[in-house]
């Protein structure tokens, strides 16, 4: 009888030990290593790790070289998804339940993707809403499977050439016809002329959305986004993977130190009709550069921020940006005598070459389209 009770006691002890280990494993830990749910290939996704922001922030020439604040000490990482619940958990009375519908609701995406939310608002107000949104599409129509959940492979950043963090592309629908879509016509003159040297976004994205002049001191102090100036008057042309593509900038200020990162960026404000030739070739920015002038992409006049309007090629030593200090709600003033801004080319973007600029500087004859 005594041995029987001893065996029972040992069995109970093992159960308690195993149960305790399970509970410890289920406690949320650091977002880089643990997930509150069971371990999944999702844990290697960019939505979970946030590696893209970390990678470019911590790069030797990145913004951490200005702030000296490790990424782990910033609130940026808090937006990244720690479990499936962020996109799939739905309150149903006193209970929670799994929902596919919630994950396809754009408002779910907009909780974190603030720049896209601002983009849609600006586009709509300007009467040029993204062609896909106007057709009733949602984020999940283009971004699904590995774009959201990853594919099990560790990704450095969203635009890493291989393995890609985002696989959604214009080609997937308009050439490969993965989903029935208006088909790409290679015989359109602009398509023929540019061939494979120009990305679709360079002509079809209406403008670059920029959350300009992030006031990092206040962002850290307040622990939230919003210390920036949204603008959408210009579009940058930048190189990415051998093609000229649409780009934007991330400009930041920290303790009066200035920083600007140029990067390829796909603003979700797509027009079904591409740009006119003279929107890029021999436009006012190109002509000014040819005369040795610099382009004041963002200036500050009469107490107001004044952005350039139109297409601007990324030739860094020809571009001027004003950097501002926030002195109150919607009140800014230029930073004085802080020296030149530190420049980074992020997300594998590169400036336009001299040869590419020469082509923009040439007068082009507009080809006649077939009737």
Short mmCIF file of C-alpha atoms in Angstrom, two decimals:
data_model
loop_
_atom_site.label_atom_id
_atom_site.label_comp_id
_atom_site.label_asym_id
_atom_site.label_seq_id
_atom_site.Cartn_x
_atom_site.Cartn_y
_atom_site.Cartn_z
CA UNK A 1 0.00 0.00 0.00
CA UNK A 2 2.84 2.34 0.89
CA UNK A 3 4.55 1.72 -2.48
CA UNK A 4 1.27 2.39 -4.30
CA UNK A 5 0.91 5.82 -2.64
CA UNK A 6 4.55 6.55 -3.43
CA UNK A 7 3.97 5.82 -7.14
CA UNK A 8 0.88 8.09 -7.13
CA UNK A 9 2.85 10.90 -5.45
CA UNK A 10 5.62 10.63 -8.06
CA UNK A 11 3.07 10.70 -10.90
CA UNK A 12 1.38 13.82 -9.48
CA UNK A 13 4.77 15.53 -9.07
CA UNK A 14 5.59 14.88 -12.73
CA UNK A 15 2.21 16.31 -13.79
CA UNK A 16 2.82 19.46 -11.73
CA UNK A 17 6.31 19.87 -13.21
CA UNK A 18 5.13 19.43 -16.81
CA UNK A 19 2.16 21.73 -16.22
CA UNK A 20 4.41 24.38 -14.71
CA UNK A 21 6.78 24.25 -17.68
CA UNK A 22 3.82 24.59 -20.07
CA UNK A 23 2.55 27.64 -18.19
CA UNK A 24 5.98 29.23 -18.22
CA UNK A 25 6.23 28.65 -21.97
CA UNK A 26 2.86 30.32 -22.51
CA UNK A 27 3.83 33.56 -20.76
CA UNK A 28 4.44 36.32 -23.34
CA UNK A 29 8.12 37.14 -23.69
CA UNK A 30 10.23 39.34 -25.91
CA UNK A 31 8.62 39.88 -29.34
CA UNK A 32 11.80 38.76 -31.03
CA UNK A 33 11.87 35.29 -29.45
CA UNK A 34 8.51 34.20 -28.08
CA UNK A 35 4.86 34.17 -29.00
CA UNK A 36 1.96 33.81 -26.55
CA UNK A 37 0.50 31.12 -28.80
CA UNK A 38 2.20 27.89 -29.90
CA UNK A 39 5.39 28.27 -31.92
CA UNK A 40 4.59 28.79 -35.61
CA UNK A 41 6.27 29.69 -38.90
CA UNK A 42 4.48 33.03 -38.38
CA UNK A 43 7.15 33.83 -35.78
CA UNK A 44 9.62 34.41 -38.62
CA UNK A 45 7.31 36.81 -40.47
CA UNK A 46 7.99 40.54 -40.67
CA UNK A 47 4.62 41.22 -39.07
CA UNK A 48 5.89 39.41 -35.98
CA UNK A 49 9.58 40.33 -35.87
CA UNK A 50 9.48 43.89 -37.22
CA UNK A 51 12.94 43.19 -38.63
CA UNK A 52 12.64 45.67 -41.49
CA UNK A 53 12.42 48.72 -39.25
CA UNK A 54 15.08 47.31 -36.93
CA UNK A 55 17.47 46.51 -39.78
CA UNK A 56 17.48 49.96 -41.36
CA UNK A 57 17.42 51.78 -38.02
CA UNK A 58 20.44 49.84 -36.73
CA UNK A 59 22.39 49.83 -40.01
CA UNK A 60 25.82 51.55 -39.57
CA UNK A 61 24.54 54.63 -41.39
CA UNK A 62 21.02 54.42 -39.95
CA UNK A 63 19.19 56.64 -37.50
CA UNK A 64 20.61 54.86 -34.45
CA UNK A 65 23.97 56.41 -35.37
CA UNK A 66 22.29 59.75 -34.57
CA UNK A 67 20.26 58.82 -31.48
CA UNK A 68 22.47 56.11 -29.90
CA UNK A 69 19.22 54.54 -28.64
CA UNK A 70 18.92 50.76 -29.25
CA UNK A 71 15.85 49.69 -31.21
CA UNK A 72 14.67 47.54 -28.29
CA UNK A 73 14.33 50.69 -26.19
CA UNK A 74 11.89 52.30 -28.65
CA UNK A 75 8.13 51.98 -28.82
CA UNK A 76 8.27 51.25 -32.58
CA UNK A 77 8.42 47.52 -31.93
CA UNK A 78 5.22 47.55 -29.87
CA UNK A 79 3.09 47.90 -33.02
CA UNK A 80 4.29 44.58 -34.38
CA UNK A 81 2.05 41.58 -33.96
CA UNK A 82 2.72 39.31 -30.98
CA UNK A 83 0.01 36.76 -31.71
CA UNK A 84 -2.79 35.80 -34.11
CA UNK A 85 -5.27 37.71 -31.91
CA UNK A 86 -4.27 41.12 -33.31
CA UNK A 87 -5.90 40.34 -36.65
CA UNK A 88 -8.19 37.39 -35.90
CA UNK A 89 -9.64 37.71 -32.38
CA UNK A 90 -13.22 39.00 -32.32
CA UNK A 91 -15.31 39.85 -29.28
CA UNK A 92 -18.67 38.04 -29.32
CA UNK A 93 -20.52 39.08 -26.17
CA UNK A 94 -18.51 37.86 -23.19
CA UNK A 95 -16.57 35.43 -25.41
CA UNK A 96 -13.70 35.69 -27.87
CA UNK A 97 -13.72 33.84 -31.18
CA UNK A 98 -11.50 33.38 -34.24
CA UNK A 99 -12.50 35.48 -37.26
CA UNK A 100 -11.28 35.44 -40.86
CA UNK A 101 -13.59 38.34 -41.64
CA UNK A 102 -11.80 40.65 -39.20
CA UNK A 103 -8.45 39.97 -40.88
CA UNK A 104 -9.89 41.12 -44.22
CA UNK A 105 -11.36 44.32 -42.78
CA UNK A 106 -9.13 47.24 -43.80
CA UNK A 107 -9.70 48.91 -40.44
CA UNK A 108 -7.78 46.01 -38.88
CA UNK A 109 -4.78 46.85 -41.09
CA UNK A 110 -5.09 50.60 -40.53
CA UNK A 111 -4.59 50.20 -36.76
CA UNK A 112 -0.87 49.85 -37.47
CA UNK A 113 -0.41 50.98 -41.08
CA UNK A 114 -0.99 54.64 -40.33
CA UNK A 115 0.72 55.97 -43.45
CA UNK A 116 -1.68 54.03 -45.68
CA UNK A 117 -4.62 55.33 -43.66
CA UNK A 118 -3.45 58.91 -44.20
CA UNK A 119 -2.81 58.16 -47.88
CA UNK A 120 -6.37 56.98 -48.51
CA UNK A 121 -7.74 60.04 -46.73
CA UNK A 122 -5.58 62.44 -48.74
CA UNK A 123 -6.29 60.64 -52.03
CA UNK A 124 -10.02 60.78 -51.48
CA UNK A 125 -9.94 64.47 -50.55
CA UNK A 126 -7.96 65.23 -53.72
CA UNK A 127 -10.42 63.31 -55.90
CA UNK A 128 -7.86 60.70 -56.97
CA UNK A 129 -8.62 57.69 -54.83
CA UNK A 130 -6.50 54.62 -55.54
CA UNK A 131 -7.99 52.71 -58.48
CA UNK A 132 -8.08 49.46 -56.49
CA UNK A 133 -9.82 50.99 -53.47
CA UNK A 134 -12.29 52.75 -55.78
CA UNK A 135 -13.11 49.33 -57.26
CA UNK A 136 -13.98 47.99 -53.81
CA UNK A 137 -10.78 46.04 -53.19
CA UNK A 138 -9.22 45.71 -49.73
CA UNK A 139 -5.65 45.13 -48.52
CA UNK A 140 -6.18 41.36 -48.32
CA UNK A 141 -7.02 41.14 -52.03
CA UNK A 142 -3.34 41.78 -52.80
CA UNK A 143 -1.60 40.96 -49.53
CA UNK A 144 -2.37 37.45 -48.35
CA UNK A 145 -0.65 34.20 -47.36
CA UNK A 146 3.13 34.82 -47.10
CA UNK A 147 2.76 38.63 -47.27
CA UNK A 148 0.89 38.49 -43.97
CA UNK A 149 1.95 35.28 -42.23
CA UNK A 150 5.40 34.80 -43.74
CA UNK A 151 6.61 31.53 -45.24
CA UNK A 152 8.78 30.24 -42.41
CA UNK A 153 11.96 31.84 -43.70
CA UNK A 154 13.69 34.61 -41.77
CA UNK A 155 13.33 37.95 -43.61
CA UNK A 156 15.72 40.88 -43.21
CA UNK A 157 13.30 43.49 -44.49
CA UNK A 158 10.23 43.97 -46.68
CA UNK A 159 12.18 44.85 -49.83
CA UNK A 160 15.00 42.34 -49.44
CA UNK A 161 15.60 40.85 -52.93
CA UNK A 162 15.56 37.24 -51.66
CA UNK A 163 13.71 35.95 -49.84
CA UNK A 164 11.16 38.68 -50.46
CA UNK A 165 9.17 40.02 -47.55
CA UNK A 166 6.32 41.10 -49.83
CA UNK A 167 5.43 39.18 -53.00
CA UNK A 168 2.35 41.17 -54.11
CA UNK A 169 3.10 42.88 -57.41
CA UNK A 170 1.43 44.54 -60.38
CA UNK A 171 2.78 41.71 -62.55
CA UNK A 172 0.98 39.04 -60.55
CA UNK A 173 -2.44 40.35 -61.56
CA UNK A 174 -1.93 42.40 -64.71
CA UNK A 175 0.49 40.06 -66.53
CA UNK A 176 0.28 36.63 -64.88
CA UNK A 177 -3.49 37.05 -64.34
CA UNK A 178 -3.48 35.27 -60.96
CA UNK A 179 -6.71 37.18 -60.52
CA UNK A 180 -8.67 38.35 -63.55
CA UNK A 181 -7.55 41.96 -64.08
CA UNK A 182 -7.09 44.57 -66.82
CA UNK A 183 -4.28 43.06 -68.86
CA UNK A 184 -0.92 44.78 -69.38
CA UNK A 185 -0.50 45.88 -73.00
CA UNK A 186 3.18 45.75 -74.08
CA UNK A 187 2.37 47.64 -77.29
CA UNK A 188 1.39 50.89 -75.56
CA UNK A 189 4.12 53.39 -76.63
CA UNK A 190 5.24 54.25 -73.09
CA UNK A 191 5.56 50.54 -72.25
CA UNK A 192 7.57 49.92 -75.42
CA UNK A 193 9.94 52.84 -74.90
CA UNK A 194 10.80 52.17 -71.25
CA UNK A 195 10.81 48.38 -71.49
CA UNK A 196 12.04 46.72 -68.33
CA UNK A 197 13.89 49.79 -67.04
CA UNK A 198 10.92 51.47 -65.39
CA UNK A 199 8.74 50.12 -62.61
CA UNK A 200 4.95 50.50 -62.96
CA UNK A 201 4.87 52.73 -59.87
CA UNK A 202 7.05 55.42 -61.48
CA UNK A 203 4.20 56.26 -63.86
CA UNK A 204 1.07 55.02 -62.13
CA UNK A 205 1.56 56.12 -58.50
CA UNK A 206 0.10 59.61 -58.22
CA UNK A 207 2.53 60.98 -55.61
CA UNK A 208 4.83 60.05 -52.74
CA UNK A 209 3.22 59.99 -49.32
CA UNK A 210 5.66 61.27 -46.73
CA UNK A 211 5.30 61.54 -42.97
CA UNK A 212 7.85 64.33 -42.99
CA UNK A 213 10.13 65.64 -40.26
CA UNK A 214 9.36 63.14 -37.50
CA UNK A 215 10.18 64.98 -34.27
CA UNK A 216 11.86 62.07 -32.53
CA UNK A 217 12.38 63.77 -29.17
CA UNK A 218 8.64 64.26 -28.72
CA UNK A 219 7.80 60.85 -30.18
CA UNK A 220 9.97 59.22 -27.51
CA UNK A 221 8.63 61.45 -24.76
CA UNK A 222 4.96 60.94 -25.69
CA UNK A 223 5.40 57.30 -26.73
CA UNK A 224 3.21 57.60 -29.81
CA UNK A 225 3.16 58.48 -33.49
CA UNK A 226 1.93 61.77 -34.86
CA UNK A 227 4.89 64.11 -34.43
CA UNK A 228 5.32 64.66 -38.16
CA UNK A 229 3.96 66.64 -41.12
CA UNK A 230 2.06 64.57 -43.71
CA UNK A 231 2.58 65.74 -47.30
CA UNK A 232 1.75 64.47 -50.77
CA UNK A 233 2.72 67.05 -53.37
CA UNK A 234 5.76 65.43 -54.97
CA UNK A 235 6.95 62.04 -56.21
CA UNK A 236 10.58 60.95 -56.04
CA UNK A 237 12.21 58.77 -58.70
CA UNK A 238 14.77 56.35 -57.27
CA UNK A 239 16.56 53.17 -58.38
CA UNK A 240 15.54 49.81 -56.97
CA UNK A 241 16.70 46.45 -58.33
CA UNK A 242 17.68 47.85 -61.70
CA UNK A 243 14.51 49.86 -62.29
CA UNK A 244 13.48 53.46 -61.76
CA UNK A 245 10.65 53.33 -59.25
CA UNK A 246 8.59 55.63 -57.03
CA UNK A 247 10.28 56.69 -53.83
CA UNK A 248 9.86 58.75 -50.69
CA UNK A 249 11.88 59.97 -47.73
CA UNK A 250 11.89 59.50 -44.00
CA UNK A 251 13.24 62.64 -42.38
CA UNK A 252 13.80 62.86 -38.65
CA UNK A 253 15.06 65.33 -36.09
CA UNK A 254 16.60 64.39 -32.75
CA UNK A 255 18.11 66.97 -30.39
CA UNK A 256 18.48 69.34 -33.35
CA UNK A 257 20.42 66.68 -35.29
CA UNK A 258 19.06 66.06 -38.78
CA UNK A 259 18.65 62.81 -40.68
CA UNK A 260 17.05 61.83 -43.98
CA UNK A 261 16.62 58.40 -45.58
CA UNK A 262 15.78 57.97 -49.26
CA UNK A 263 13.94 54.77 -50.11
CA UNK A 264 11.75 53.12 -52.75
CA UNK A 265 8.16 53.44 -51.63
CA UNK A 266 4.86 52.33 -53.15
CA UNK A 267 2.26 54.91 -52.17
CA UNK A 268 -1.16 53.27 -52.39
CA UNK A 269 -2.62 55.97 -54.63
CA UNK A 270 -2.52 54.30 -58.04
CA UNK A 271 -3.95 55.87 -61.19
CA UNK A 272 -5.19 53.71 -64.09
CA UNK A 273 -3.60 56.18 -66.52
CA UNK A 274 0.14 56.75 -66.46
CA UNK A 275 1.98 60.05 -66.37
CA UNK A 276 2.54 62.24 -69.40
CA UNK A 277 6.09 62.22 -70.79
CA UNK A 278 6.77 65.83 -69.77
CA UNK A 279 5.74 65.11 -66.18
CA UNK A 280 9.22 63.56 -65.85
CA UNK A 281 11.25 64.48 -68.95
CA UNK A 282 12.49 68.07 -68.90
CA UNK A 283 10.12 68.95 -66.07
CA UNK A 284 10.77 72.01 -63.90
CA UNK A 285 12.95 70.09 -61.41
CA UNK A 286 15.15 68.62 -64.16
CA UNK A 287 15.50 71.99 -65.91
CA UNK A 288 16.50 73.67 -62.65
CA UNK A 289 19.13 70.99 -61.97
CA UNK A 290 20.54 71.46 -65.49
CA UNK A 291 21.09 75.13 -64.62
CA UNK A 292 23.03 74.13 -61.51
CA UNK A 293 20.22 74.96 -59.12
CA UNK A 294 19.08 72.91 -56.15
CA UNK A 295 15.50 71.78 -55.73
CA UNK A 296 13.82 73.04 -52.53
CA UNK A 297 11.70 69.90 -52.08
CA UNK A 298 10.44 71.20 -48.73
CA UNK A 299 10.85 74.81 -47.59
CA UNK A 300 9.45 77.00 -44.82
CA UNK A 301 7.90 80.31 -45.84
CA UNK A 302 5.86 82.82 -43.87
CA UNK A 303 5.38 80.42 -40.99
CA UNK A 304 4.21 77.58 -43.23
CA UNK A 305 5.72 74.42 -44.69
CA UNK A 306 5.84 74.67 -48.49
CA UNK A 307 6.43 71.44 -50.47
CA UNK A 308 7.58 71.24 -54.10
CA UNK A 309 4.96 70.01 -56.56
CA UNK A 310 5.74 67.42 -59.23
CA UNK A 311 8.22 64.66 -60.02
CA UNK A 312 11.73 64.98 -58.57
CA UNK A 313 14.68 62.71 -59.52
CA UNK A 314 16.77 61.56 -56.55
CA UNK A 315 20.12 63.28 -57.02
CA UNK A 316 20.97 63.91 -53.32
CA UNK A 317 23.40 66.82 -53.73
CA UNK A 318 20.75 68.65 -55.78
CA UNK A 319 17.92 68.34 -53.25
CA UNK A 320 17.22 70.66 -50.31
CA UNK A 321 15.06 69.85 -47.30
CA UNK A 322 14.13 72.09 -44.41
CA UNK A 323 14.29 70.54 -40.95
CA UNK A 324 11.97 71.84 -38.27
CA UNK A 325 11.63 71.89 -34.51
CA UNK A 326 8.16 71.42 -33.07
CA UNK A 327 7.33 74.26 -30.67
CA UNK A 328 3.64 73.57 -30.11
CA UNK A 329 0.56 72.00 -31.61
CA UNK A 330 0.90 72.37 -35.39
CA UNK A 331 3.64 74.93 -34.78
CA UNK A 332 7.16 74.50 -36.12
CA UNK A 333 10.29 76.55 -36.64
CA UNK A 334 13.43 75.82 -38.71
CA UNK A 335 16.42 74.33 -36.93
CA UNK A 336 19.34 76.74 -37.12
CA UNK A 337 23.05 76.02 -37.45
CA UNK A 338 22.78 72.27 -36.97
CA UNK A 339 25.09 71.30 -39.82
CA UNK A 340 24.23 69.07 -42.80
CA UNK A 341 21.78 66.20 -42.44
CA UNK A 342 23.04 62.66 -42.27
CA UNK A 343 21.90 60.78 -45.40
CA UNK A 344 20.95 57.13 -45.72
CA UNK A 345 19.76 55.11 -48.71
CA UNK A 346 17.43 52.56 -47.17
CA UNK A 347 15.41 49.58 -48.45
CA UNK A 348 18.01 48.90 -51.16
CA UNK A 349 17.28 52.17 -52.96
CA UNK A 350 19.98 53.96 -54.96
CA UNK A 351 20.19 57.44 -56.49
CA UNK A 352 19.64 57.92 -60.21
CA UNK A 353 22.77 57.56 -62.32
CA UNK A 354 24.20 60.33 -64.52
CA UNK A 355 23.03 58.40 -67.57
CA UNK A 356 19.48 58.18 -66.24
CA UNK A 357 19.46 61.89 -65.48
CA UNK A 358 20.67 62.65 -69.03
CA UNK A 359 17.67 60.75 -70.39
CA UNK A 360 15.33 62.79 -68.21
CA UNK A 361 17.01 65.95 -69.49
CA UNK A 362 16.41 65.09 -73.15
CA UNK A 363 13.43 66.42 -75.00
CA UNK A 364 11.17 63.54 -75.98
CA UNK A 365 8.73 63.26 -78.79
CA UNK A 366 5.40 62.02 -77.57
CA UNK A 367 4.55 58.89 -79.56
CA UNK A 368 1.09 58.70 -81.02
CA UNK A 369 -1.04 55.90 -79.69
CA UNK A 370 -2.89 53.60 -82.04
CA UNK A 371 -6.56 54.34 -82.41
#
